[in-house]
């Protein structure tokens, strides 16, 4: 006899079976729509476009009225599976084996979406007379991609429709080792820059007729590599700059190249703003550049500020729900990379809590079935405490 799957595991499996590699919807949003509409949710499927980027379909669903207005946010798009032959179980089958559910997106983050969908549906079912507020879903198909036609535009669309939000949980995989390890209460900012130094191409035996740009670039990169931006603070680790590439494009040994390019990224805490960090780096490089060096610095447009959520009620309510279900007191973390929380924080207080992230983006991505069910219970406990004081 086949064991009946829990709602969270069943929804997760259905989502995994949709090969929604960015920017393809591939049926994932329909899975959610078919669950939420019969439960009374008003569901909108919204497509956003921008020149030079793929069209992306997103989902906004809402139920209830008045306040507070709580939002679950996440994404159904996933990164490519890579070499599918390298997977123990097919990446888009949602195979359940040895207490684990396997497939691309189980951790990042179809498992989180499934868990909060199951929790919201259970909470709605428990209140047939009507909810003590409003619950909504912000689901994008553009988190793993350019993030241009996804959450940022969906938030603006919702605002234009007259919606305002009081709090949000993003279901990203926040736990490093086991469920209950950490809640993300903020994120470091991200600043990407590109350096170019130009010289004059020539023969290495006639160096006086050329101008090698590489030594000048080494001076600039040396300045970047040697800085200590700060030592961190109570909530954030020290800011960190990494040089990520140095490119000359020269395949010959006897040619002095005409130019050299380099890229870097800074993950920075709230000691800095984007403007103050840019100004500091520009001044540093100007001082390091040799006289007469022909160089430029360009900052990329998709940078983000750091942020820290100060809504103590939101944090305490979620922390209590985690402790009730798992027996663990979660660390309040600001580590890791960026997420769509960087857009949501402009509209309402936001925290992140989801599954264990050890296998996200890897071959054989998987999560424990027990963790998926516990996560759904945590979300449900949160809803009960948040709405019913």
Tab-separated table of C-alpha atoms in Angstrom:
chain	number	residue	atom	x	y	z
A	1	UNK	CA	0.000	0.000	0.000
A	2	UNK	CA	1.428	3.386	-1.017
A	3	UNK	CA	1.750	5.845	1.854
A	4	UNK	CA	-0.285	9.004	1.288
A	5	UNK	CA	1.862	12.067	0.874
A	6	UNK	CA	1.434	15.081	3.118
A	7	UNK	CA	0.150	18.274	1.449
A	8	UNK	CA	3.591	19.930	1.531
A	9	UNK	CA	5.369	16.928	0.017
A	10	UNK	CA	2.675	16.426	-2.613
A	11	UNK	CA	2.812	20.087	-3.691
A	12	UNK	CA	6.609	19.999	-3.752
A	13	UNK	CA	6.625	16.918	-5.973
A	14	UNK	CA	4.121	18.502	-8.363
A	15	UNK	CA	6.259	21.647	-8.595
A	16	UNK	CA	9.465	19.684	-9.196
A	17	UNK	CA	7.784	17.873	-12.077
A	18	UNK	CA	7.480	21.234	-13.827
A	19	UNK	CA	10.887	21.911	-15.493
A	20	UNK	CA	10.680	25.636	-14.816
A	21	UNK	CA	14.254	26.582	-15.620
A	22	UNK	CA	14.487	30.378	-15.733
A	23	UNK	CA	12.531	31.979	-17.396
A	24	UNK	CA	10.157	29.095	-18.277
A	25	UNK	CA	6.938	28.824	-16.260
A	26	UNK	CA	6.539	25.173	-17.373
A	27	UNK	CA	3.300	24.693	-15.418
A	28	UNK	CA	4.627	25.570	-11.937
A	29	UNK	CA	2.421	28.634	-11.502
A	30	UNK	CA	-0.567	26.642	-12.736
A	31	UNK	CA	0.063	24.085	-9.985
A	32	UNK	CA	-0.249	26.892	-7.440
A	33	UNK	CA	-3.218	28.511	-9.146
A	34	UNK	CA	-5.092	25.191	-9.191
A	35	UNK	CA	-4.501	24.832	-5.443
A	36	UNK	CA	-5.266	28.378	-4.375
A	37	UNK	CA	-8.316	29.260	-6.481
A	38	UNK	CA	-10.582	26.489	-5.100
A	39	UNK	CA	-9.625	27.607	-1.569
A	40	UNK	CA	-10.953	31.102	-2.286
A	41	UNK	CA	-7.774	32.927	-3.299
A	42	UNK	CA	-7.995	35.618	-5.966
A	43	UNK	CA	-5.205	34.704	-8.377
A	44	UNK	CA	-3.480	36.938	-10.914
A	45	UNK	CA	-0.952	35.705	-13.469
A	46	UNK	CA	1.048	38.754	-14.512
A	47	UNK	CA	3.618	38.865	-17.330
A	48	UNK	CA	6.324	41.537	-17.364
A	49	UNK	CA	8.580	42.474	-20.268
A	50	UNK	CA	11.621	44.625	-20.861
A	51	UNK	CA	13.784	45.035	-23.923
A	52	UNK	CA	16.829	42.783	-23.856
A	53	UNK	CA	15.368	40.408	-21.253
A	54	UNK	CA	12.982	37.458	-21.508
A	55	UNK	CA	9.294	37.865	-20.698
A	56	UNK	CA	8.504	36.429	-17.265
A	57	UNK	CA	5.211	35.206	-15.844
A	58	UNK	CA	4.554	35.862	-12.148
A	59	UNK	CA	1.743	35.077	-9.721
A	60	UNK	CA	-0.004	37.208	-7.123
A	61	UNK	CA	-2.680	35.519	-5.032
A	62	UNK	CA	-4.617	36.956	-2.107
A	63	UNK	CA	-7.387	36.062	0.327
A	64	UNK	CA	-9.070	37.845	3.201
A	65	UNK	CA	-9.538	41.528	3.909
A	66	UNK	CA	-8.420	44.250	6.225
A	67	UNK	CA	-5.283	43.930	8.282
A	68	UNK	CA	-2.789	42.757	9.035
A	69	UNK	CA	-1.746	41.858	5.497
A	70	UNK	CA	0.889	39.138	5.521
A	71	UNK	CA	2.823	37.965	2.445
A	72	UNK	CA	4.667	34.771	1.590
A	73	UNK	CA	7.190	35.367	-1.196
A	74	UNK	CA	9.305	33.074	-3.316
A	75	UNK	CA	10.163	31.785	-6.751
A	76	UNK	CA	9.330	28.730	-8.827
A	77	UNK	CA	12.118	29.156	-11.359
A	78	UNK	CA	15.211	26.979	-10.957
A	79	UNK	CA	18.731	26.804	-12.331
A	80	UNK	CA	19.479	24.242	-15.067
A	81	UNK	CA	19.975	20.630	-14.013
A	82	UNK	CA	23.278	20.343	-15.866
A	83	UNK	CA	24.284	16.830	-16.858
A	84	UNK	CA	21.098	14.891	-16.110
A	85	UNK	CA	22.979	11.606	-16.466
A	86	UNK	CA	24.986	12.578	-13.378
A	87	UNK	CA	21.860	12.626	-11.212
A	88	UNK	CA	21.010	9.589	-9.074
A	89	UNK	CA	17.327	10.370	-9.636
A	90	UNK	CA	15.954	12.316	-12.613
A	91	UNK	CA	15.994	16.038	-11.750
A	92	UNK	CA	12.382	16.720	-12.722
A	93	UNK	CA	10.631	13.615	-11.373
A	94	UNK	CA	10.339	14.450	-7.670
A	95	UNK	CA	11.411	10.953	-6.635
A	96	UNK	CA	10.920	10.105	-2.954
A	97	UNK	CA	13.475	7.655	-1.627
A	98	UNK	CA	15.017	6.889	1.783
A	99	UNK	CA	13.217	9.754	3.462
A	100	UNK	CA	14.358	12.328	0.901
A	101	UNK	CA	12.619	14.072	-1.977
A	102	UNK	CA	14.940	14.565	-4.933
A	103	UNK	CA	14.921	17.056	-7.772
A	104	UNK	CA	15.973	20.437	-9.047
A	105	UNK	CA	14.447	23.097	-6.840
A	106	UNK	CA	13.674	20.974	-3.792
A	107	UNK	CA	15.840	23.244	-1.634
A	108	UNK	CA	15.915	26.378	-3.790
A	109	UNK	CA	13.079	26.905	-3.456
A	110	UNK	CA	10.099	24.847	-4.536
A	111	UNK	CA	10.211	23.117	-1.167
A	112	UNK	CA	9.724	26.438	0.592
A	113	UNK	CA	6.897	27.442	-1.758
A	114	UNK	CA	5.194	24.078	-1.203
A	115	UNK	CA	5.531	24.376	2.576
A	116	UNK	CA	4.021	27.826	2.811
A	117	UNK	CA	1.265	26.977	0.321
A	118	UNK	CA	0.286	23.952	2.426
A	119	UNK	CA	0.410	26.033	5.616
A	120	UNK	CA	-1.709	28.844	4.186
A	121	UNK	CA	-4.291	26.407	2.833
A	122	UNK	CA	-4.523	24.710	6.248
A	123	UNK	CA	-4.917	28.084	7.972
A	124	UNK	CA	-7.629	29.174	5.541
A	125	UNK	CA	-9.470	25.867	6.012
A	126	UNK	CA	-9.388	26.344	9.791
A	127	UNK	CA	-11.174	29.716	9.407
A	128	UNK	CA	-14.265	29.053	7.279
A	129	UNK	CA	-15.919	32.120	8.800
A	130	UNK	CA	-13.211	34.325	7.328
A	131	UNK	CA	-9.610	35.222	8.020
A	132	UNK	CA	-8.565	37.715	10.705
A	133	UNK	CA	-6.695	39.697	8.058
A	134	UNK	CA	-5.261	39.015	4.617
A	135	UNK	CA	-2.726	36.480	3.286
A	136	UNK	CA	-1.045	36.917	-0.085
A	137	UNK	CA	1.538	35.179	-2.245
A	138	UNK	CA	4.199	36.909	-4.359
A	139	UNK	CA	5.682	34.260	-6.653
A	140	UNK	CA	8.124	35.027	-9.447
A	141	UNK	CA	9.744	33.072	-12.243
A	142	UNK	CA	12.755	35.405	-12.455
A	143	UNK	CA	14.764	35.045	-9.237
A	144	UNK	CA	17.485	32.833	-10.687
A	145	UNK	CA	17.666	34.941	-13.844
A	146	UNK	CA	18.172	38.676	-14.449
A	147	UNK	CA	15.589	39.533	-11.731
A	148	UNK	CA	14.282	42.332	-13.959
A	149	UNK	CA	10.760	41.114	-14.781
A	150	UNK	CA	10.025	39.449	-11.463
A	151	UNK	CA	9.529	40.466	-7.849
A	152	UNK	CA	10.500	44.135	-8.231
A	153	UNK	CA	7.850	44.723	-10.896
A	154	UNK	CA	5.296	42.475	-9.170
A	155	UNK	CA	5.603	44.546	-5.999
A	156	UNK	CA	5.031	47.752	-7.955
A	157	UNK	CA	2.077	46.142	-9.741
A	158	UNK	CA	0.524	45.149	-6.396
A	159	UNK	CA	1.047	48.664	-5.058
A	160	UNK	CA	-0.632	50.097	-8.150
A	161	UNK	CA	-3.601	47.796	-7.462
A	162	UNK	CA	-3.915	49.335	-4.002
A	163	UNK	CA	-2.297	46.599	-1.903
A	164	UNK	CA	-0.085	47.430	1.076
A	165	UNK	CA	1.795	44.817	3.092
A	166	UNK	CA	2.591	44.614	6.797
A	167	UNK	CA	5.150	41.799	6.846
A	168	UNK	CA	6.686	39.115	4.645
A	169	UNK	CA	8.533	35.810	4.895
A	170	UNK	CA	10.652	34.676	1.943
A	171	UNK	CA	10.993	30.892	1.875
A	172	UNK	CA	14.624	30.734	0.708
A	173	UNK	CA	16.805	27.918	2.142
A	174	UNK	CA	18.345	29.705	5.129
A	175	UNK	CA	19.537	26.807	7.270
A	176	UNK	CA	23.182	25.706	6.883
A	177	UNK	CA	23.026	22.354	8.698
A	178	UNK	CA	19.592	21.557	10.092
A	179	UNK	CA	16.111	23.034	10.135
A	180	UNK	CA	15.925	25.694	12.808
A	181	UNK	CA	19.528	26.909	12.520
A	182	UNK	CA	18.930	30.417	11.208
A	183	UNK	CA	16.504	33.125	10.225
A	184	UNK	CA	17.874	35.754	7.890
A	185	UNK	CA	16.945	39.174	9.214
A	186	UNK	CA	18.949	41.141	6.675
A	187	UNK	CA	21.305	40.846	3.748
A	188	UNK	CA	24.620	42.360	2.795
A	189	UNK	CA	24.630	44.678	-0.174
A	190	UNK	CA	26.277	43.785	-3.469
A	191	UNK	CA	28.362	46.108	-5.644
A	192	UNK	CA	29.913	44.912	-8.903
A	193	UNK	CA	32.499	46.901	-10.810
A	194	UNK	CA	34.527	46.605	-14.007
A	195	UNK	CA	37.967	48.114	-14.556
A	196	UNK	CA	39.611	48.700	-17.916
A	197	UNK	CA	43.150	49.898	-18.579
A	198	UNK	CA	44.063	50.828	-22.151
A	199	UNK	CA	47.524	50.846	-23.692
A	200	UNK	CA	49.043	50.483	-27.139
A	201	UNK	CA	49.485	47.095	-28.776
A	202	UNK	CA	52.923	46.198	-30.062
A	203	UNK	CA	55.713	43.667	-30.428
A	204	UNK	CA	57.391	42.636	-27.174
A	205	UNK	CA	60.826	43.142	-28.771
A	206	UNK	CA	59.961	46.762	-29.534
A	207	UNK	CA	58.428	47.715	-26.202
A	208	UNK	CA	59.333	51.367	-26.695
A	209	UNK	CA	56.755	51.478	-29.503
A	210	UNK	CA	54.008	50.024	-27.303
A	211	UNK	CA	52.377	50.758	-23.958
A	212	UNK	CA	51.661	47.688	-21.830
A	213	UNK	CA	48.421	48.202	-19.827
A	214	UNK	CA	49.012	45.208	-17.515
A	215	UNK	CA	51.421	46.819	-15.001
A	216	UNK	CA	48.963	49.671	-14.497
A	217	UNK	CA	46.118	47.230	-13.931
A	218	UNK	CA	48.252	45.377	-11.389
A	219	UNK	CA	48.670	48.633	-9.466
A	220	UNK	CA	44.898	49.145	-9.389
A	221	UNK	CA	44.158	45.548	-8.428
A	222	UNK	CA	46.837	45.651	-5.758
A	223	UNK	CA	45.086	48.611	-4.184
A	224	UNK	CA	41.741	46.793	-4.233
A	225	UNK	CA	43.206	43.565	-2.867
A	226	UNK	CA	44.915	45.251	0.061
A	227	UNK	CA	42.021	47.180	1.571
A	228	UNK	CA	40.188	46.369	4.781
A	229	UNK	CA	36.805	47.961	4.278
A	230	UNK	CA	35.662	47.495	7.876
A	231	UNK	CA	35.613	44.993	10.720
A	232	UNK	CA	31.894	44.332	10.733
A	233	UNK	CA	29.465	45.082	13.536
A	234	UNK	CA	26.980	43.377	15.843
A	235	UNK	CA	24.724	42.098	13.048
A	236	UNK	CA	27.023	41.949	9.998
A	237	UNK	CA	30.303	40.301	9.148
A	238	UNK	CA	33.104	42.467	7.694
A	239	UNK	CA	32.561	43.758	4.165
A	240	UNK	CA	34.558	41.850	1.582
A	241	UNK	CA	35.899	42.677	-1.890
A	242	UNK	CA	36.824	39.877	-4.279
A	243	UNK	CA	38.539	40.276	-7.653
A	244	UNK	CA	36.634	37.839	-9.843
A	245	UNK	CA	38.348	38.050	-13.222
A	246	UNK	CA	41.315	39.542	-15.089
A	247	UNK	CA	41.071	39.291	-18.863
A	248	UNK	CA	43.528	40.266	-21.577
A	249	UNK	CA	42.331	38.089	-24.440
A	250	UNK	CA	45.893	37.624	-25.638
A	251	UNK	CA	46.779	34.181	-27.004
A	252	UNK	CA	50.261	35.169	-28.193
A	253	UNK	CA	53.526	35.345	-26.215
A	254	UNK	CA	55.100	38.073	-28.319
A	255	UNK	CA	52.364	40.716	-28.374
A	256	UNK	CA	51.861	43.475	-25.838
A	257	UNK	CA	48.060	43.757	-25.516
A	258	UNK	CA	46.061	46.898	-26.175
A	259	UNK	CA	43.893	46.638	-23.068
A	260	UNK	CA	43.204	44.603	-19.962
A	261	UNK	CA	39.914	44.276	-18.123
A	262	UNK	CA	39.087	43.132	-14.601
A	263	UNK	CA	35.946	42.622	-12.554
A	264	UNK	CA	35.267	42.670	-8.844
A	265	UNK	CA	32.381	42.310	-6.429
A	266	UNK	CA	31.931	43.706	-2.936
A	267	UNK	CA	29.548	42.219	-0.385
A	268	UNK	CA	29.115	45.035	2.109
A	269	UNK	CA	27.387	45.616	5.418
A	270	UNK	CA	25.324	48.544	6.653
A	271	UNK	CA	28.407	50.574	7.557
A	272	UNK	CA	28.368	51.482	3.866
A	273	UNK	CA	25.785	52.657	1.363
A	274	UNK	CA	26.163	52.111	-2.369
A	275	UNK	CA	27.044	55.788	-2.815
A	276	UNK	CA	29.626	55.926	-0.019
A	277	UNK	CA	31.248	52.678	-1.150
A	278	UNK	CA	31.449	53.812	-4.771
A	279	UNK	CA	33.007	57.110	-3.724
A	280	UNK	CA	35.574	55.345	-1.530
A	281	UNK	CA	36.619	52.913	-4.274
A	282	UNK	CA	36.860	55.660	-6.898
A	283	UNK	CA	39.111	57.733	-4.610
A	284	UNK	CA	41.243	54.702	-3.755
A	285	UNK	CA	41.821	53.846	-7.414
A	286	UNK	CA	42.569	57.430	-8.398
A	287	UNK	CA	45.282	57.530	-5.761
A	288	UNK	CA	46.713	54.163	-6.849
A	289	UNK	CA	46.726	54.904	-10.595
A	290	UNK	CA	50.136	55.872	-12.012
A	291	UNK	CA	50.342	59.281	-13.668
A	292	UNK	CA	49.073	59.157	-17.241
A	293	UNK	CA	47.360	55.764	-16.905
A	294	UNK	CA	44.369	55.480	-19.241
A	295	UNK	CA	41.799	53.692	-17.106
A	296	UNK	CA	38.063	53.612	-16.443
A	297	UNK	CA	35.844	52.234	-13.696
A	298	UNK	CA	32.232	51.228	-14.362
A	299	UNK	CA	29.768	50.116	-11.706
A	300	UNK	CA	27.100	47.679	-12.853
A	301	UNK	CA	23.417	48.705	-12.637
A	302	UNK	CA	22.105	45.633	-10.767
A	303	UNK	CA	23.671	46.508	-7.413
A	304	UNK	CA	21.793	46.381	-4.121
A	305	UNK	CA	21.945	48.074	-0.729
A	306	UNK	CA	22.394	46.169	2.495
A	307	UNK	CA	19.419	46.067	4.836
A	308	UNK	CA	18.469	44.954	8.317
A	309	UNK	CA	14.917	44.230	9.429
A	310	UNK	CA	13.986	45.819	12.751
A	311	UNK	CA	10.424	44.432	13.122
A	312	UNK	CA	10.888	42.688	16.477
A	313	UNK	CA	7.354	41.266	16.485
A	314	UNK	CA	7.860	39.574	13.103
A	315	UNK	CA	11.241	38.174	14.144
A	316	UNK	CA	10.060	37.031	17.579
A	317	UNK	CA	6.912	35.394	16.217
A	318	UNK	CA	8.829	33.419	13.617
A	319	UNK	CA	11.589	32.518	16.090
A	320	UNK	CA	8.988	31.202	18.532
A	321	UNK	CA	7.347	29.116	15.802
A	322	UNK	CA	10.730	27.623	14.848
A	323	UNK	CA	11.493	26.817	18.489
A	324	UNK	CA	8.057	25.270	19.050
A	325	UNK	CA	8.379	22.889	16.093
A	326	UNK	CA	12.113	22.102	16.095
A	327	UNK	CA	13.179	22.741	19.681
A	328	UNK	CA	15.969	24.999	18.395
A	329	UNK	CA	16.503	28.720	18.876
A	330	UNK	CA	17.449	30.088	15.460
A	331	UNK	CA	20.412	32.387	14.958
A	332	UNK	CA	19.512	35.777	13.503
A	333	UNK	CA	21.746	35.848	10.434
A	334	UNK	CA	22.689	38.333	7.735
A	335	UNK	CA	25.126	36.079	5.869
A	336	UNK	CA	24.954	34.625	2.388
A	337	UNK	CA	24.207	36.224	-0.941
A	338	UNK	CA	21.337	38.341	-2.179
A	339	UNK	CA	17.695	37.393	-2.641
A	340	UNK	CA	14.429	39.026	-3.655
A	341	UNK	CA	14.141	40.270	-0.069
A	342	UNK	CA	16.250	43.195	-1.323
A	343	UNK	CA	13.179	44.374	-3.258
A	344	UNK	CA	10.560	43.485	-0.649
A	345	UNK	CA	12.265	45.459	2.152
A	346	UNK	CA	11.235	48.648	0.335
A	347	UNK	CA	7.561	47.748	0.852
A	348	UNK	CA	7.385	46.036	4.254
A	349	UNK	CA	9.513	44.324	6.918
A	350	UNK	CA	10.869	41.031	5.574
A	351	UNK	CA	12.683	38.001	6.976
A	352	UNK	CA	13.730	34.747	5.349
A	353	UNK	CA	13.335	31.204	6.569
A	354	UNK	CA	13.267	27.953	4.623
A	355	UNK	CA	14.898	24.568	4.258
A	356	UNK	CA	18.476	23.364	4.623
A	357	UNK	CA	20.467	24.698	1.676
A	358	UNK	CA	23.362	22.250	1.438
A	359	UNK	CA	22.403	20.843	-1.989
A	360	UNK	CA	20.925	23.876	-3.733
A	361	UNK	CA	22.149	24.290	-7.327
A	362	UNK	CA	24.025	20.976	-7.053
A	363	UNK	CA	23.588	17.679	-8.852
A	364	UNK	CA	21.263	15.490	-6.721
A	365	UNK	CA	19.575	18.445	-5.041
A	366	UNK	CA	17.368	17.018	-2.285
A	367	UNK	CA	15.718	17.736	1.046
A	368	UNK	CA	14.401	15.547	3.849
A	369	UNK	CA	10.677	14.831	3.684
A	370	UNK	CA	10.523	15.330	7.451
A	371	UNK	CA	12.072	18.796	7.069
A	372	UNK	CA	9.502	19.729	4.453
A	373	UNK	CA	6.659	18.771	6.782
A	374	UNK	CA	8.259	20.532	9.733
A	375	UNK	CA	8.770	23.685	7.687
A	376	UNK	CA	5.102	23.695	6.750
A	377	UNK	CA	4.204	23.289	10.440
A	378	UNK	CA	6.498	26.201	11.340
A	379	UNK	CA	4.749	28.428	8.804
A	380	UNK	CA	1.354	27.335	10.130
A	381	UNK	CA	2.365	28.022	13.729
A	382	UNK	CA	3.608	31.425	12.626
A	383	UNK	CA	0.282	32.275	10.955
A	384	UNK	CA	-1.653	31.265	14.066
A	385	UNK	CA	0.504	33.448	16.310
A	386	UNK	CA	0.747	36.355	13.880
A	387	UNK	CA	-2.972	36.689	13.261
A	388	UNK	CA	-4.353	35.513	16.570
A	389	UNK	CA	-2.725	37.444	19.397
